[in-house]
Amino acid sequence: MEQSSKLNSGALLVFILTVGVFSIINTEMGVIGILPLIAETFHVTVPQAGWTVSIFALVVALSAPVTPLLFSGVNRKKVMLLALGIFTLSNVISMLTSNFTVLLIARALPAFLHPVYVSMAFTVAAASVSKEKAPKAVAKVFIGVSAGMVLGVPVTSYIASEVSFTMGMAFFMVVNALVFVATILFVPSMPVKEKLSYGEQLGVLRKKITWYSIVAVTLINGALFGFFSYMSDYLKTVTEVSYNVISTMLLIYGLANIVGNVIAGKQLAVNPVRSMVVIPFVLFASYICLYFLGEWMAAMAVIILILGILAGYAQNTMQYMITDAAPEAPDFANGLYLLSANLGTTIGAAVCGLFITFSGTRYSVFGSLLFLVISVVFVALRIRAKQSRRQVKLEIVS
């Protein structure tokens, strides 16, 4: 009976964390679909309205390796409530303000705690179950990430366009507030039992395997989001489909992410090394197919479905690569994952953008292919370093 209760409470905790991550990602990504409305509401240009996305992403990238480290010794529940509370309050300010500068400040402030909540969600989810089931628990939290990107944009766009910008912001606020209340009611106090010093946590940066993992994740995520940043343009220019079809394709891609999350959770629990090796090669093959078959809509629909599954699978695998390399500092490791992922997205979009500038939209895929070729080297080095460490430990024991 006690074991059953423990399992149920663990499942509830993971569910709340999943919805919590959804609320955080939803706040970050949801405004993408309403940039023209923001421009109209605040009397600015669309590129200026784009800063509501850019400033959030920039703050996340800068704070990702720092804030999880600073909050690593604080009671998990208190940190979660702090993050959710600030997200809720910031969205209230976004609802009520008519000043664009205030809106940008309201977007920037919660972004500092985005890495804290998300990295802590991964850590707590993994710790709530046995070590063997940890990848599955983390995969469920990743569903919140995918859902935030898949559902957040169209739902916010619909509410804001049908009602008002204020109600679009209210959607963010309500979801944040509901998770805040659920955390108060159902999440137990989670004091940190073994507080690590900052020096001990930063010590993971002295290990080669950590750096191999960081570079590999940066490259793979660069390959994924470098092309994804221009996917709609690729579909419009190369495949020559309508905006309605593009929206459907992007929805398929996003939903496939969730499928990839589920598959990855199961596979990482069985054979994580195979998952690390497979991802770059299968992505490479998919991008090659995309380049040669980009003009055929039926083929593109299948390829985008596959890429969506691979993207979800890869996100879980990349998070595992870094946290498994630094298990002694889980919060800091998850912060490093978020840093690597955001850095990869930024560099990937820039490199793929250069291929578009000099050769055309069809060649944007070459940027992703370049990243994947280099990533194979660092994935191999990372696996080799892990095996070397395991061999050393066996020799010490024997």
Coordinates of C-alpha atoms in Angstrom, one line a residue:
M1 CA 0.0 0.0 0.0
E2 CA 2.8 2.4 0.9
Q3 CA 4.7 1.5 -2.3
S4 CA 1.5 2.2 -4.4
S5 CA 1.0 5.5 -2.6
K6 CA 4.6 6.5 -3.3
L7 CA 4.2 5.6 -7.0
N8 CA 0.9 7.6 -7.3
S9 CA 2.5 10.6 -5.6
G10 CA 5.5 10.4 -8.0
A11 CA 3.2 10.2 -11.0
L12 CA 1.2 13.2 -9.8
L13 CA 4.4 15.2 -9.2
V14 CA 5.7 14.4 -12.7
F15 CA 2.3 15.4 -14.1
I16 CA 2.4 18.8 -12.3
L17 CA 6.0 19.3 -13.5
T18 CA 5.0 18.6 -17.1
V19 CA 2.1 21.1 -17.0
G20 CA 4.4 23.6 -15.2
V21 CA 7.0 23.3 -18.0
F22 CA 4.2 23.7 -20.5
S23 CA 3.1 26.9 -18.8
I24 CA 6.7 28.2 -18.8
I25 CA 7.3 27.3 -22.5
N26 CA 3.9 28.6 -23.4
T27 CA 4.7 32.0 -22.0
E28 CA 8.0 32.0 -23.9
M29 CA 6.8 30.8 -27.3
G30 CA 3.1 31.7 -27.4
V31 CA 3.7 35.3 -28.6
I32 CA 5.3 34.1 -31.8
G33 CA 1.9 33.7 -33.4
I34 CA 0.7 37.2 -32.4
L35 CA 3.6 39.5 -33.3
P36 CA 1.5 41.5 -35.8
L37 CA -1.2 42.0 -33.1
I38 CA 1.5 43.2 -30.6
A39 CA 2.8 45.6 -33.2
E40 CA -0.7 47.0 -33.8
T41 CA -1.5 47.1 -30.1
F42 CA 1.6 48.9 -29.0
H43 CA 2.1 51.0 -32.2
V44 CA 5.5 49.5 -33.1
T45 CA 6.8 47.7 -36.2
V46 CA 6.7 43.9 -36.4
P47 CA 10.5 43.6 -36.1
Q48 CA 10.3 45.6 -32.9
A49 CA 7.5 43.4 -31.7
G50 CA 9.8 40.5 -32.4
W51 CA 11.9 41.7 -29.4
T52 CA 9.2 40.1 -27.1
V53 CA 10.6 36.8 -28.3
S54 CA 14.3 37.7 -28.7
I55 CA 14.7 39.3 -25.3
F56 CA 13.2 36.3 -23.6
A57 CA 15.5 33.9 -25.4
L58 CA 18.5 36.1 -24.8
V59 CA 17.9 36.2 -21.1
V60 CA 17.4 32.4 -20.9
A61 CA 20.6 31.8 -22.8
L62 CA 22.6 34.1 -20.5
S63 CA 21.1 32.9 -17.2
A64 CA 20.9 29.1 -18.1
P65 CA 24.3 28.2 -16.5
V66 CA 24.0 30.6 -13.6
T67 CA 20.6 30.6 -12.0
P68 CA 20.2 26.8 -11.6
L69 CA 23.6 26.9 -9.8
L70 CA 22.6 29.8 -7.5
F71 CA 19.3 28.1 -6.5
S72 CA 20.6 24.5 -6.3
G73 CA 20.7 24.5 -2.5
V74 CA 17.2 26.0 -2.0
N75 CA 14.0 23.9 -1.2
R76 CA 12.7 22.8 -4.6
K77 CA 9.1 23.6 -3.8
K78 CA 10.0 27.2 -2.8
V79 CA 12.0 27.7 -6.0
M80 CA 9.1 26.4 -8.1
L81 CA 6.6 28.7 -6.4
L82 CA 9.0 31.7 -6.8
A83 CA 9.3 31.0 -10.6
L84 CA 5.6 30.4 -11.2
G85 CA 4.7 33.4 -9.1
I86 CA 7.0 35.7 -11.1
F87 CA 5.7 34.3 -14.4
T88 CA 2.1 34.9 -13.2
L89 CA 2.8 38.4 -12.1
S90 CA 4.7 39.3 -15.2
N91 CA 1.8 38.1 -17.4
V92 CA -0.6 40.2 -15.4
I93 CA 1.7 43.2 -16.1
S94 CA 1.7 42.3 -19.8
M95 CA -2.1 42.2 -19.8
L96 CA -2.5 45.6 -18.2
T97 CA 0.3 47.7 -19.7
S98 CA 0.0 49.9 -22.7
N99 CA 3.7 50.8 -22.8
F100 CA 6.0 48.6 -25.0
T101 CA 9.1 49.1 -22.8
V102 CA 7.2 47.9 -19.8
L103 CA 6.0 44.9 -21.9
L104 CA 9.6 44.0 -22.7
I105 CA 10.7 44.3 -19.1
A106 CA 7.7 42.1 -18.1
R107 CA 9.0 39.5 -20.7
A108 CA 12.6 39.7 -19.5
L109 CA 12.1 39.3 -15.8
P110 CA 10.6 35.8 -15.7
A111 CA 13.1 34.6 -18.3
F112 CA 15.8 34.7 -15.6
L113 CA 13.9 31.9 -13.7
H114 CA 13.0 29.9 -16.8
P115 CA 16.2 27.8 -16.6
V116 CA 15.7 27.3 -12.9
Y117 CA 12.2 25.9 -13.2
V118 CA 12.9 23.8 -16.3
S119 CA 16.2 22.4 -15.1
M120 CA 14.7 21.7 -11.6
A121 CA 11.7 20.0 -13.3
F122 CA 14.1 17.6 -15.1
T123 CA 16.0 16.9 -11.9
V124 CA 13.0 16.4 -9.6
A125 CA 11.3 14.1 -12.2
A126 CA 14.3 11.9 -12.5
A127 CA 14.7 11.8 -8.7
S128 CA 11.0 10.9 -8.1
V129 CA 11.5 7.4 -9.6
S130 CA 14.1 4.7 -9.7
K131 CA 17.3 5.3 -11.7
E132 CA 16.1 2.9 -14.4
K133 CA 12.9 4.7 -14.9
A134 CA 14.4 8.2 -14.8
P135 CA 14.6 8.7 -18.6
K136 CA 10.9 7.9 -18.9
A137 CA 10.0 10.4 -16.2
V138 CA 12.2 13.1 -17.9
A139 CA 10.6 12.3 -21.2
K140 CA 7.2 13.0 -19.8
V141 CA 8.4 16.5 -18.7
F142 CA 9.7 17.0 -22.2
I143 CA 6.1 16.5 -23.4
G144 CA 5.4 19.7 -21.6
V145 CA 8.2 21.4 -23.7
S146 CA 6.7 20.1 -26.9
A147 CA 3.1 20.9 -26.0
G148 CA 4.2 24.4 -25.1
M149 CA 5.5 24.9 -28.6
V150 CA 2.8 23.0 -30.4
L151 CA -0.3 24.2 -28.5
G152 CA 0.9 27.5 -27.1
V153 CA 1.3 29.3 -30.4
P154 CA -2.0 28.4 -32.1
V155 CA -4.1 28.7 -28.9
T156 CA -2.7 32.1 -28.1
S157 CA -3.0 33.2 -31.7
Y158 CA -6.7 32.1 -31.7
I159 CA -7.6 33.8 -28.4
A160 CA -5.8 37.0 -29.2
S161 CA -7.1 37.3 -32.7
E162 CA -10.7 36.4 -31.8
V163 CA -10.9 38.5 -28.5
S164 CA -7.9 40.7 -27.8
F165 CA -4.2 40.8 -27.0
T166 CA -5.1 41.2 -23.3
M167 CA -7.0 37.9 -23.3
G168 CA -4.0 36.2 -25.0
M169 CA -1.8 37.3 -22.1
A170 CA -4.5 36.2 -19.7
F171 CA -4.2 32.7 -21.1
F172 CA -0.5 32.6 -20.1
M173 CA -1.4 34.0 -16.7
V174 CA -4.2 31.5 -16.0
V175 CA -2.1 28.5 -16.9
N176 CA 0.8 29.8 -14.7
A177 CA -1.6 30.5 -11.8
L178 CA -3.2 27.0 -12.0
V179 CA 0.2 25.3 -11.8
F180 CA 1.1 27.7 -8.9
V181 CA -2.0 26.6 -6.9
A182 CA -1.4 22.9 -7.8
T183 CA 2.2 23.2 -6.6
I184 CA 1.0 24.6 -3.3
L185 CA -1.6 21.9 -2.8
F186 CA 0.0 18.8 -4.1
V187 CA 3.8 19.1 -4.2
P188 CA 5.5 18.2 -0.9
S189 CA 8.3 20.3 0.6
M190 CA 11.5 19.2 -1.1
P191 CA 14.5 20.5 0.9
V192 CA 17.9 19.7 -0.7
K193 CA 19.4 16.9 1.4
E194 CA 23.0 17.1 0.1
K195 CA 23.8 20.7 -0.7
L196 CA 26.8 20.9 -3.1
S197 CA 29.1 23.9 -3.0
Y198 CA 29.4 26.0 -6.1
G199 CA 33.0 24.8 -6.4
E200 CA 31.9 21.2 -6.5
Q201 CA 29.3 21.8 -9.1
L202 CA 31.6 23.9 -11.3
G203 CA 34.1 21.0 -11.0
V204 CA 32.1 19.1 -13.6
L205 CA 33.6 21.6 -16.1
R206 CA 37.0 20.0 -15.5
K207 CA 35.8 16.8 -17.1
K208 CA 36.4 16.2 -20.8
I209 CA 33.1 14.2 -21.1
T210 CA 31.2 17.3 -20.0
W211 CA 32.7 19.5 -22.7
Y212 CA 32.3 16.8 -25.4
S213 CA 28.6 16.6 -24.4
I214 CA 28.1 20.3 -24.5
V215 CA 29.6 20.7 -27.9
A216 CA 27.7 17.6 -29.3
V217 CA 24.4 19.0 -27.9
T218 CA 25.1 22.5 -29.3
L219 CA 25.8 21.0 -32.8
I220 CA 22.9 18.6 -32.9
N221 CA 20.4 21.3 -31.6
G222 CA 21.9 23.7 -34.1
A223 CA 21.2 21.2 -36.9
L224 CA 17.6 20.7 -35.7
F225 CA 16.6 24.3 -35.0
G226 CA 18.8 25.8 -37.7
F227 CA 16.6 24.3 -40.4
F228 CA 13.4 24.5 -38.3
S229 CA 13.8 28.3 -38.1
Y230 CA 13.4 28.4 -41.9
M231 CA 11.0 25.4 -42.4
S232 CA 8.0 27.6 -43.2
D233 CA 10.1 29.5 -45.8
Y234 CA 11.3 26.2 -47.2
L235 CA 7.8 24.9 -47.6
K236 CA 6.6 28.2 -49.2
T237 CA 9.6 28.6 -51.5
V238 CA 10.7 25.1 -52.4
T239 CA 7.6 23.0 -51.9
E240 CA 5.4 25.9 -53.0
V241 CA 2.4 25.2 -50.7
S242 CA -0.1 27.6 -49.2
Y243 CA 0.1 29.1 -45.7
N244 CA -2.8 26.8 -44.5
V245 CA -0.8 23.7 -45.6
I246 CA 2.3 25.2 -43.9
S247 CA 0.4 25.6 -40.6
T248 CA -0.8 22.0 -40.9
M249 CA 2.8 20.7 -41.6
L250 CA 4.1 22.6 -38.6
L251 CA 1.4 21.2 -36.4
I252 CA 2.3 17.7 -37.6
Y253 CA 5.9 18.4 -36.8
G254 CA 5.0 19.6 -33.3
L255 CA 2.7 16.6 -32.5
A256 CA 5.4 14.3 -33.8
N257 CA 7.7 15.8 -31.2
I258 CA 5.6 14.4 -28.5
V259 CA 5.7 10.9 -30.1
G260 CA 9.5 11.3 -30.2
N261 CA 9.6 12.2 -26.5
V262 CA 7.7 9.0 -25.6
I263 CA 9.9 6.7 -27.7
A264 CA 13.1 8.3 -26.4
G265 CA 12.1 7.8 -22.8
K266 CA 11.7 4.0 -23.5
Q267 CA 14.9 3.7 -25.6
L268 CA 17.2 5.7 -23.3
A269 CA 16.2 3.4 -20.4
V270 CA 17.3 0.4 -22.5
N271 CA 20.3 1.6 -24.5
P272 CA 21.3 5.2 -24.3
V273 CA 24.5 4.8 -26.3
R274 CA 22.6 3.5 -29.3
S275 CA 20.3 6.5 -29.1
M276 CA 23.3 8.9 -29.1
V277 CA 24.8 7.2 -32.1
V278 CA 21.6 6.9 -34.1
I279 CA 20.4 10.5 -33.9
P280 CA 23.1 12.3 -36.0
F281 CA 23.0 9.6 -38.8
V282 CA 19.2 9.4 -39.1
L283 CA 18.9 13.2 -39.0
F284 CA 21.6 13.4 -41.7
A285 CA 19.7 10.9 -43.9
S286 CA 16.4 12.7 -43.4
Y287 CA 17.9 16.1 -44.4
I288 CA 19.4 14.6 -47.5
C289 CA 16.0 13.2 -48.5
L290 CA 14.5 16.6 -47.7
Y291 CA 17.0 18.4 -50.0
F292 CA 16.3 16.0 -53.0
L293 CA 12.5 15.6 -52.4
G294 CA 11.7 19.1 -51.3
E295 CA 9.5 19.9 -54.3
W296 CA 7.0 17.0 -53.6
M297 CA 4.4 17.7 -51.0
A298 CA 3.6 14.1 -50.2
A299 CA 7.2 13.3 -49.6
M300 CA 7.7 16.5 -47.5
A301 CA 4.8 15.5 -45.3
V302 CA 6.4 12.2 -44.5
I303 CA 9.9 13.7 -44.0
I304 CA 8.5 16.4 -41.7
L305 CA 6.7 13.8 -39.7
I306 CA 10.0 11.9 -39.3
L307 CA 11.9 15.0 -38.5
G308 CA 9.3 15.9 -35.8
I309 CA 9.7 12.5 -34.2
L310 CA 13.5 12.8 -34.4
A311 CA 13.4 16.3 -32.9
G312 CA 11.5 15.0 -29.8
Y313 CA 13.8 11.9 -29.6
A314 CA 16.9 14.1 -29.9
Q315 CA 15.9 16.6 -27.2
N316 CA 15.6 13.8 -24.6
T317 CA 18.8 12.2 -25.8
M318 CA 20.7 15.5 -25.6
Q319 CA 19.5 16.2 -22.1
Y320 CA 20.6 12.7 -21.1
M321 CA 24.0 13.2 -22.6
I322 CA 24.8 16.2 -20.4
T323 CA 23.2 15.1 -17.2
D324 CA 24.7 11.6 -17.4
A325 CA 28.1 13.3 -17.9
A326 CA 27.7 15.2 -14.7
P327 CA 25.4 13.2 -12.4
E328 CA 27.0 14.8 -9.3
A329 CA 25.5 18.2 -10.1
P330 CA 22.1 17.6 -11.7
D331 CA 20.7 21.2 -11.5
F332 CA 23.9 22.7 -13.0
A333 CA 24.0 20.0 -15.6
N334 CA 20.5 20.8 -16.7
G335 CA 21.4 24.4 -16.8
L336 CA 24.3 23.5 -19.1
Y337 CA 21.9 21.6 -21.3
L338 CA 19.6 24.6 -21.7
L339 CA 22.6 26.8 -22.4
S340 CA 23.9 24.4 -25.1
A341 CA 20.4 24.0 -26.6
N342 CA 19.8 27.8 -26.8
L343 CA 23.4 28.4 -28.1
G344 CA 22.9 25.7 -30.8
T345 CA 19.6 27.3 -31.9
T346 CA 21.2 30.7 -32.2
I347 CA 24.3 29.5 -34.1
G348 CA 22.3 27.1 -36.2
A349 CA 19.8 29.7 -37.4
A350 CA 22.7 32.1 -38.2
V351 CA 24.6 29.5 -40.2
C352 CA 21.6 28.2 -42.1
G353 CA 20.6 31.8 -42.7
L354 CA 24.0 32.4 -44.4
F355 CA 23.4 29.5 -46.8
I356 CA 20.1 31.1 -47.7
T357 CA 21.7 34.5 -48.2
F358 CA 24.4 33.2 -50.6
S359 CA 22.7 30.2 -52.2
G360 CA 18.9 30.3 -51.6
T361 CA 16.3 28.8 -49.3
R362 CA 16.8 25.2 -50.7
Y363 CA 20.4 25.2 -49.4
S364 CA 19.5 26.1 -45.8
V365 CA 19.6 22.3 -45.1
F366 CA 23.4 22.3 -45.8
G367 CA 24.0 24.2 -42.6
S368 CA 22.3 21.5 -40.7
L369 CA 24.2 18.8 -42.6
L370 CA 27.5 20.6 -41.7
F371 CA 26.6 20.6 -38.0
L372 CA 25.6 16.9 -38.0
V373 CA 28.9 15.8 -39.6
I374 CA 30.9 17.6 -36.9
S375 CA 28.6 16.4 -34.2
V376 CA 29.5 12.7 -35.0
V377 CA 33.0 13.4 -33.9
F378 CA 32.0 14.8 -30.5
V379 CA 29.4 12.1 -29.9
A380 CA 32.1 9.5 -30.5
L381 CA 34.5 11.3 -28.2
R382 CA 31.8 11.5 -25.5
I383 CA 31.0 7.8 -25.7
R384 CA 34.7 6.9 -25.6
A385 CA 35.3 9.1 -22.6
K386 CA 32.4 7.5 -20.8
Q387 CA 33.7 4.0 -21.5
S388 CA 37.2 5.1 -20.3
R389 CA 35.8 6.3 -17.0
R390 CA 33.9 3.1 -16.5
Q391 CA 37.0 1.0 -17.3
V392 CA 39.0 3.1 -14.7
K393 CA 36.4 2.5 -12.1
L394 CA 36.4 -1.3 -12.7
E395 CA 40.2 -1.4 -12.4
I396 CA 40.0 0.5 -9.1
V397 CA 37.3 -1.9 -7.7
S398 CA 39.2 -5.0 -8.8

